[in-house]
Protein backbone atom coordinates (compact mmCIF):
# COMPACT_ATOMS: atom_id res chain seq x y z
CA UNK A 1 0.00 0.00 0.00
CA UNK A 2 2.85 2.37 0.84
CA UNK A 3 4.31 1.94 -2.66
CA UNK A 4 1.05 2.95 -4.33
CA UNK A 5 1.12 6.37 -2.62
CA UNK A 6 4.56 7.18 -4.05
CA UNK A 7 5.06 8.71 -7.46
CA UNK A 8 6.38 6.30 -10.09
CA UNK A 9 10.06 7.45 -9.95
CA UNK A 10 10.09 7.36 -6.14
CA UNK A 11 8.39 3.97 -6.11
CA UNK A 12 10.96 2.57 -8.55
CA UNK A 13 13.88 3.97 -6.51
CA UNK A 14 12.43 2.51 -3.32
CA UNK A 15 11.95 -0.93 -4.90
CA UNK A 16 15.49 -0.83 -6.34
CA UNK A 17 16.85 0.04 -2.90
CA UNK A 18 14.96 -2.85 -1.34
CA UNK A 19 16.33 -5.23 -3.97
CA UNK A 20 19.90 -4.04 -3.32
CA UNK A 21 19.39 -4.42 0.42
CA UNK A 22 17.96 -7.92 0.00
CA UNK A 23 20.80 -8.89 -2.35
CA UNK A 24 23.36 -7.58 0.15
CA UNK A 25 21.73 -9.55 2.96
CA UNK A 26 21.75 -12.67 0.79
CA UNK A 27 25.51 -12.23 0.18
CA UNK A 28 26.09 -11.98 3.94
CA UNK A 29 24.04 -15.13 4.55
CA UNK A 30 25.94 -17.01 1.84
CA UNK A 31 29.29 -15.95 3.31
CA UNK A 32 28.20 -17.04 6.78
CA UNK A 33 26.94 -20.37 5.50
CA UNK A 34 30.30 -20.97 3.83
CA UNK A 35 32.02 -21.06 7.22
CA UNK A 36 33.13 -24.66 7.94
CA UNK A 37 31.40 -24.70 11.33
CA UNK A 38 28.06 -23.72 9.76
CA UNK A 39 28.42 -26.22 6.91
CA UNK A 40 29.09 -29.01 9.43
CA UNK A 41 26.04 -27.98 11.42
CA UNK A 42 23.75 -27.71 8.38
CA UNK A 43 24.95 -30.82 6.59
CA UNK A 44 25.73 -32.92 9.65
CA UNK A 45 29.36 -33.46 8.69
CA UNK A 46 30.90 -35.68 11.35
CA UNK A 47 33.18 -33.97 13.84
CA UNK A 48 36.08 -35.98 15.24
CA UNK A 49 36.21 -39.38 16.83
CA UNK A 50 38.55 -39.42 19.79
CA UNK A 51 40.32 -42.77 19.84
CA UNK A 52 43.14 -41.28 21.87
CA UNK A 53 43.30 -38.65 24.53
CA UNK A 54 44.34 -35.99 22.01
CA UNK A 55 41.27 -36.52 19.82
CA UNK A 56 43.15 -35.49 16.69
CA UNK A 57 42.20 -38.40 14.44
CA UNK A 58 39.44 -37.57 11.97
CA UNK A 59 36.18 -39.46 12.19
CA UNK A 60 36.24 -42.57 10.06
CA UNK A 61 34.33 -42.13 6.82
CA UNK A 62 33.12 -45.74 6.82
CA UNK A 63 30.26 -44.91 9.17
CA UNK A 64 26.52 -45.19 8.87
CA UNK A 65 26.50 -43.09 5.70
CA UNK A 66 27.85 -46.13 3.84
CA UNK A 67 25.06 -48.39 5.13
CA UNK A 68 22.15 -49.28 2.92
CA UNK A 69 18.74 -48.72 4.50
CA UNK A 70 18.31 -52.50 4.69
CA UNK A 71 21.65 -52.89 6.55
CA UNK A 72 20.74 -50.02 8.86
CA UNK A 73 17.42 -51.62 9.82
CA UNK A 74 19.02 -55.03 10.32
CA UNK A 75 21.79 -53.63 12.55
CA UNK A 76 19.61 -51.21 14.51
CA UNK A 77 16.82 -53.77 15.06
CA UNK A 78 19.35 -56.34 16.24
CA UNK A 79 20.92 -53.78 18.60
CA UNK A 80 17.59 -52.68 20.05
CA UNK A 81 16.44 -56.27 20.58
CA UNK A 82 19.76 -57.28 22.19
CA UNK A 83 19.61 -54.25 24.50
CA UNK A 84 15.98 -55.00 25.37
CA UNK A 85 16.86 -58.56 26.36
CA UNK A 86 19.83 -57.50 28.49
CA UNK A 87 18.02 -54.58 30.13
CA UNK A 88 15.07 -56.83 30.96
CA UNK A 89 17.55 -59.08 32.77
CA UNK A 90 18.95 -56.11 34.72
CA UNK A 91 15.45 -54.91 35.68
CA UNK A 92 14.43 -58.44 36.77
CA UNK A 93 17.58 -58.81 38.89
CA UNK A 94 16.97 -55.48 40.61
CA UNK A 95 13.43 -56.46 41.57
CA UNK A 96 12.34 -52.83 42.00
CA UNK A 97 8.68 -52.31 40.98
CA UNK A 98 9.55 -48.77 39.82
CA UNK A 99 11.95 -50.12 37.19
CA UNK A 100 10.57 -51.02 33.78
CA UNK A 101 11.81 -51.63 30.25
CA UNK A 102 9.70 -51.67 27.10
CA UNK A 103 10.24 -51.64 23.34
CA UNK A 104 7.61 -50.47 20.88
CA UNK A 105 7.71 -48.99 17.37
CA UNK A 106 11.48 -48.60 17.36
CA UNK A 107 11.59 -46.89 20.78
CA UNK A 108 13.28 -48.57 23.75
CA UNK A 109 12.43 -47.04 27.14
CA UNK A 110 14.17 -47.89 30.42
CA UNK A 111 12.44 -46.36 33.44
CA UNK A 112 14.47 -46.29 36.64
CA UNK A 113 11.99 -44.60 38.96
CA UNK A 114 13.43 -41.48 40.61
CA UNK A 115 16.81 -42.09 38.95
CA UNK A 116 15.43 -41.14 35.55
CA UNK A 117 14.46 -42.60 32.21
CA UNK A 118 16.57 -43.68 29.24
CA UNK A 119 14.98 -43.46 25.80
CA UNK A 120 16.59 -44.96 22.71
CA UNK A 121 15.09 -44.73 19.28
CA UNK A 122 15.93 -45.47 15.69
CA UNK A 123 16.36 -42.55 13.31
CA UNK A 124 16.15 -44.08 9.81
CA UNK A 125 16.44 -40.75 7.91
CA UNK A 126 19.87 -40.20 9.54
CA UNK A 127 20.67 -43.92 9.88
CA UNK A 128 21.42 -43.32 13.55
CA UNK A 129 20.32 -44.50 16.96
CA UNK A 130 19.49 -41.68 19.35
CA UNK A 131 19.81 -42.02 23.10
CA UNK A 132 18.46 -39.69 25.75
CA UNK A 133 20.17 -40.28 29.09
CA UNK A 134 19.17 -38.84 32.48
CA UNK A 135 22.90 -38.64 33.25
CA UNK A 136 24.64 -37.44 30.09
CA UNK A 137 21.78 -36.05 28.00
CA UNK A 138 21.08 -36.67 24.31
CA UNK A 139 23.50 -38.50 22.02
CA UNK A 140 23.39 -39.62 18.39
CA UNK A 141 25.12 -42.87 17.48
CA UNK A 142 26.41 -43.81 14.03
CA UNK A 143 27.30 -47.35 13.05
CA UNK A 144 31.02 -47.55 12.28
CA UNK A 145 32.17 -50.63 10.40
CA UNK A 146 35.71 -50.13 11.71
CA UNK A 147 34.45 -50.39 15.32
CA UNK A 148 31.68 -52.88 14.51
CA UNK A 149 29.28 -50.91 16.64
CA UNK A 150 27.29 -47.77 17.34
CA UNK A 151 29.65 -44.91 18.25
CA UNK A 152 29.01 -41.35 19.42
CA UNK A 153 31.30 -39.21 17.26
CA UNK A 154 32.00 -36.50 19.86
CA UNK A 155 33.54 -38.75 22.50
CA UNK A 156 34.18 -42.02 20.64
CA UNK A 157 32.20 -44.05 23.18
CA UNK A 158 30.02 -46.95 22.09
CA UNK A 159 26.39 -47.15 23.15
CA UNK A 160 27.02 -50.28 25.23
CA UNK A 161 30.00 -48.69 27.03
CA UNK A 162 27.93 -45.64 27.92
CA UNK A 163 25.03 -47.76 29.21
CA UNK A 164 27.38 -50.05 31.14
CA UNK A 165 29.14 -47.10 32.81
CA UNK A 166 26.05 -45.05 33.63
CA UNK A 167 23.83 -47.93 34.74
CA UNK A 168 26.57 -49.39 36.96
CA UNK A 169 26.88 -46.00 38.65
CA UNK A 170 23.12 -45.37 38.96
CA UNK A 171 22.26 -48.86 40.18
CA UNK A 172 25.38 -49.18 42.37
CA UNK A 173 26.23 -52.59 40.99
CA UNK A 174 28.19 -54.03 38.08
CA UNK A 175 25.97 -53.97 34.99
CA UNK A 176 27.12 -55.96 31.96
CA UNK A 177 25.92 -54.81 28.52
CA UNK A 178 27.47 -56.72 25.63
CA UNK A 179 26.59 -56.38 21.97
CA UNK A 180 28.01 -58.85 19.46
CA UNK A 181 29.61 -57.81 16.20
CA UNK A 182 26.28 -57.77 14.36
CA UNK A 183 24.81 -55.15 16.72
PDB file of C-alpha atoms in Angstrom, residues 32-165:
ATOM      1  CA  UNK A  32      28.195 -17.038   6.783  1.00  0.00           C
ATOM      2  CA  UNK A  33      26.939 -20.372   5.499  1.00  0.00           C
ATOM      3  CA  UNK A  34      30.297 -20.970   3.831  1.00  0.00           C
ATOM      4  CA  UNK A  35      32.021 -21.060   7.219  1.00  0.00           C
ATOM      5  CA  UNK A  36      33.127 -24.660   7.943  1.00  0.00           C
ATOM      6  CA  UNK A  37      31.395 -24.702  11.327  1.00  0.00           C
ATOM      7  CA  UNK A  38      28.065 -23.717   9.762  1.00  0.00           C
ATOM      8  CA  UNK A  39      28.422 -26.220   6.913  1.00  0.00           C
ATOM      9  CA  UNK A  40      29.091 -29.012   9.430  1.00  0.00           C
ATOM     10  CA  UNK A  41      26.036 -27.978  11.422  1.00  0.00           C
ATOM     11  CA  UNK A  42      23.747 -27.706   8.384  1.00  0.00           C
ATOM     12  CA  UNK A  43      24.954 -30.817   6.590  1.00  0.00           C
ATOM     13  CA  UNK A  44      25.728 -32.919   9.649  1.00  0.00           C
ATOM     14  CA  UNK A  45      29.361 -33.462   8.690  1.00  0.00           C
ATOM     15  CA  UNK A  46      30.902 -35.679  11.354  1.00  0.00           C
ATOM     16  CA  UNK A  47      33.177 -33.968  13.843  1.00  0.00           C
ATOM     17  CA  UNK A  48      36.076 -35.984  15.241  1.00  0.00           C
ATOM     18  CA  UNK A  49      36.207 -39.381  16.830  1.00  0.00           C
ATOM     19  CA  UNK A  50      38.551 -39.424  19.785  1.00  0.00           C
ATOM     20  CA  UNK A  51      40.319 -42.768  19.836  1.00  0.00           C
ATOM     21  CA  UNK A  52      43.144 -41.282  21.871  1.00  0.00           C
ATOM     22  CA  UNK A  53      43.295 -38.647  24.533  1.00  0.00           C
ATOM     23  CA  UNK A  54      44.339 -35.987  22.009  1.00  0.00           C
ATOM     24  CA  UNK A  55      41.272 -36.522  19.822  1.00  0.00           C
ATOM     25  CA  UNK A  56      43.151 -35.490  16.688  1.00  0.00           C
ATOM     26  CA  UNK A  57      42.201 -38.403  14.441  1.00  0.00           C
ATOM     27  CA  UNK A  58      39.436 -37.571  11.968  1.00  0.00           C
ATOM     28  CA  UNK A  59      36.176 -39.465  12.188  1.00  0.00           C
ATOM     29  CA  UNK A  60      36.236 -42.568  10.058  1.00  0.00           C
ATOM     30  CA  UNK A  61      34.333 -42.135   6.815  1.00  0.00           C
ATOM     31  CA  UNK A  62      33.122 -45.735   6.820  1.00  0.00           C
ATOM     32  CA  UNK A  63      30.261 -44.913   9.172  1.00  0.00           C
ATOM     33  CA  UNK A  64      26.522 -45.186   8.866  1.00  0.00           C
ATOM     34  CA  UNK A  65      26.498 -43.088   5.700  1.00  0.00           C
ATOM     35  CA  UNK A  66      27.848 -46.133   3.843  1.00  0.00           C
ATOM     36  CA  UNK A  67      25.055 -48.394   5.130  1.00  0.00           C
ATOM     37  CA  UNK A  68      22.148 -49.275   2.921  1.00  0.00           C
ATOM     38  CA  UNK A  69      18.744 -48.719   4.499  1.00  0.00           C
ATOM     39  CA  UNK A  70      18.311 -52.500   4.689  1.00  0.00           C
ATOM     40  CA  UNK A  71      21.647 -52.893   6.546  1.00  0.00           C
ATOM     41  CA  UNK A  72      20.738 -50.019   8.859  1.00  0.00           C
ATOM     42  CA  UNK A  73      17.421 -51.617   9.820  1.00  0.00           C
ATOM     43  CA  UNK A  74      19.020 -55.029  10.321  1.00  0.00           C
ATOM     44  CA  UNK A  75      21.786 -53.631  12.552  1.00  0.00           C
ATOM     45  CA  UNK A  76      19.605 -51.208  14.505  1.00  0.00           C
ATOM     46  CA  UNK A  77      16.823 -53.770  15.061  1.00  0.00           C
ATOM     47  CA  UNK A  78      19.355 -56.341  16.239  1.00  0.00           C
ATOM     48  CA  UNK A  79      20.918 -53.781  18.598  1.00  0.00           C
ATOM     49  CA  UNK A  80      17.592 -52.676  20.052  1.00  0.00           C
ATOM     50  CA  UNK A  81      16.443 -56.275  20.582  1.00  0.00           C
ATOM     51  CA  UNK A  82      19.760 -57.277  22.192  1.00  0.00           C
ATOM     52  CA  UNK A  83      19.609 -54.253  24.500  1.00  0.00           C
ATOM     53  CA  UNK A  84      15.979 -55.001  25.367  1.00  0.00           C
ATOM     54  CA  UNK A  85      16.856 -58.557  26.359  1.00  0.00           C
ATOM     55  CA  UNK A  86      19.829 -57.499  28.488  1.00  0.00           C
ATOM     56  CA  UNK A  87      18.023 -54.575  30.131  1.00  0.00           C
ATOM     57  CA  UNK A  88      15.069 -56.832  30.965  1.00  0.00           C
ATOM     58  CA  UNK A  89      17.555 -59.076  32.773  1.00  0.00           C
ATOM     59  CA  UNK A  90      18.946 -56.114  34.717  1.00  0.00           C
ATOM     60  CA  UNK A  91      15.447 -54.912  35.680  1.00  0.00           C
ATOM     61  CA  UNK A  92      14.433 -58.438  36.765  1.00  0.00           C
ATOM     62  CA  UNK A  93      17.580 -58.813  38.895  1.00  0.00           C
ATOM     63  CA  UNK A  94      16.973 -55.476  40.612  1.00  0.00           C
ATOM     64  CA  UNK A  95      13.425 -56.458  41.569  1.00  0.00           C
ATOM     65  CA  UNK A  96      12.341 -52.831  42.001  1.00  0.00           C
ATOM     66  CA  UNK A  97       8.676 -52.314  40.976  1.00  0.00           C
ATOM     67  CA  UNK A  98       9.546 -48.770  39.824  1.00  0.00           C
ATOM     68  CA  UNK A  99      11.954 -50.118  37.190  1.00  0.00           C
ATOM     69  CA  UNK A 100      10.565 -51.025  33.784  1.00  0.00           C
ATOM     70  CA  UNK A 101      11.810 -51.626  30.248  1.00  0.00           C
ATOM     71  CA  UNK A 102       9.699 -51.671  27.095  1.00  0.00           C
ATOM     72  CA  UNK A 103      10.235 -51.636  23.342  1.00  0.00           C
ATOM     73  CA  UNK A 104       7.606 -50.469  20.881  1.00  0.00           C
ATOM     74  CA  UNK A 105       7.708 -48.988  17.370  1.00  0.00           C
ATOM     75  CA  UNK A 106      11.481 -48.598  17.360  1.00  0.00           C
ATOM     76  CA  UNK A 107      11.587 -46.890  20.780  1.00  0.00           C
ATOM     77  CA  UNK A 108      13.281 -48.566  23.752  1.00  0.00           C
ATOM     78  CA  UNK A 109      12.428 -47.044  27.138  1.00  0.00           C
ATOM     79  CA  UNK A 110      14.170 -47.889  30.415  1.00  0.00           C
ATOM     80  CA  UNK A 111      12.441 -46.358  33.445  1.00  0.00           C
ATOM     81  CA  UNK A 112      14.473 -46.286  36.640  1.00  0.00           C
ATOM     82  CA  UNK A 113      11.993 -44.596  38.961  1.00  0.00           C
ATOM     83  CA  UNK A 114      13.427 -41.482  40.610  1.00  0.00           C
ATOM     84  CA  UNK A 115      16.813 -42.090  38.954  1.00  0.00           C
ATOM     85  CA  UNK A 116      15.429 -41.140  35.552  1.00  0.00           C
ATOM     86  CA  UNK A 117      14.460 -42.599  32.209  1.00  0.00           C
ATOM     87  CA  UNK A 118      16.573 -43.675  29.242  1.00  0.00           C
ATOM     88  CA  UNK A 119      14.979 -43.464  25.805  1.00  0.00           C
ATOM     89  CA  UNK A 120      16.595 -44.963  22.706  1.00  0.00           C
ATOM     90  CA  UNK A 121      15.092 -44.735  19.277  1.00  0.00           C
ATOM     91  CA  UNK A 122      15.925 -45.473  15.688  1.00  0.00           C
ATOM     92  CA  UNK A 123      16.363 -42.545  13.309  1.00  0.00           C
ATOM     93  CA  UNK A 124      16.147 -44.076   9.808  1.00  0.00           C
ATOM     94  CA  UNK A 125      16.439 -40.750   7.913  1.00  0.00           C
ATOM     95  CA  UNK A 126      19.868 -40.199   9.536  1.00  0.00           C
ATOM     96  CA  UNK A 127      20.671 -43.919   9.884  1.00  0.00           C
ATOM     97  CA  UNK A 128      21.418 -43.316  13.552  1.00  0.00           C
ATOM     98  CA  UNK A 129      20.322 -44.500  16.958  1.00  0.00           C
ATOM     99  CA  UNK A 130      19.493 -41.684  19.346  1.00  0.00           C
ATOM    100  CA  UNK A 131      19.805 -42.020  23.104  1.00  0.00           C
ATOM    101  CA  UNK A 132      18.459 -39.687  25.753  1.00  0.00           C
ATOM    102  CA  UNK A 133      20.167 -40.285  29.093  1.00  0.00           C
ATOM    103  CA  UNK A 134      19.169 -38.838  32.480  1.00  0.00           C
ATOM    104  CA  UNK A 135      22.901 -38.642  33.249  1.00  0.00           C
ATOM    105  CA  UNK A 136      24.642 -37.435  30.087  1.00  0.00           C
ATOM    106  CA  UNK A 137      21.780 -36.051  27.997  1.00  0.00           C
ATOM    107  CA  UNK A 138      21.079 -36.670  24.307  1.00  0.00           C
ATOM    108  CA  UNK A 139      23.501 -38.496  22.022  1.00  0.00           C
ATOM    109  CA  UNK A 140      23.387 -39.623  18.393  1.00  0.00           C
ATOM    110  CA  UNK A 141      25.115 -42.868  17.478  1.00  0.00           C
ATOM    111  CA  UNK A 142      26.405 -43.810  14.030  1.00  0.00           C
ATOM    112  CA  UNK A 143      27.302 -47.351  13.050  1.00  0.00           C
ATOM    113  CA  UNK A 144      31.019 -47.545  12.281  1.00  0.00           C
ATOM    114  CA  UNK A 145      32.173 -50.631  10.404  1.00  0.00           C
ATOM    115  CA  UNK A 146      35.714 -50.127  11.714  1.00  0.00           C
ATOM    116  CA  UNK A 147      34.450 -50.390  15.317  1.00  0.00           C
ATOM    117  CA  UNK A 148      31.680 -52.880  14.507  1.00  0.00           C
ATOM    118  CA  UNK A 149      29.281 -50.908  16.639  1.00  0.00           C
ATOM    119  CA  UNK A 150      27.285 -47.768  17.342  1.00  0.00           C
ATOM    120  CA  UNK A 151      29.653 -44.914  18.250  1.00  0.00           C
ATOM    121  CA  UNK A 152      29.012 -41.347  19.421  1.00  0.00           C
ATOM    122  CA  UNK A 153      31.305 -39.210  17.260  1.00  0.00           C
ATOM    123  CA  UNK A 154      32.002 -36.504  19.856  1.00  0.00           C
ATOM    124  CA  UNK A 155      33.540 -38.752  22.504  1.00  0.00           C
ATOM    125  CA  UNK A 156      34.176 -42.023  20.639  1.00  0.00           C
ATOM    126  CA  UNK A 157      32.201 -44.054  23.182  1.00  0.00           C
ATOM    127  CA  UNK A 158      30.017 -46.947  22.090  1.00  0.00           C
ATOM    128  CA  UNK A 159      26.388 -47.148  23.154  1.00  0.00           C
ATOM    129  CA  UNK A 160      27.024 -50.278  25.234  1.00  0.00           C
ATOM    130  CA  UNK A 161      30.003 -48.690  27.032  1.00  0.00           C
ATOM    131  CA  UNK A 162      27.926 -45.641  27.922  1.00  0.00           C
ATOM    132  CA  UNK A 163      25.033 -47.756  29.205  1.00  0.00           C
ATOM    133  CA  UNK A 164      27.378 -50.052  31.135  1.00  0.00           C
ATOM    134  CA  UNK A 165      29.138 -47.103  32.814  1.00  0.00           C
TER     135      UNK A 165
END
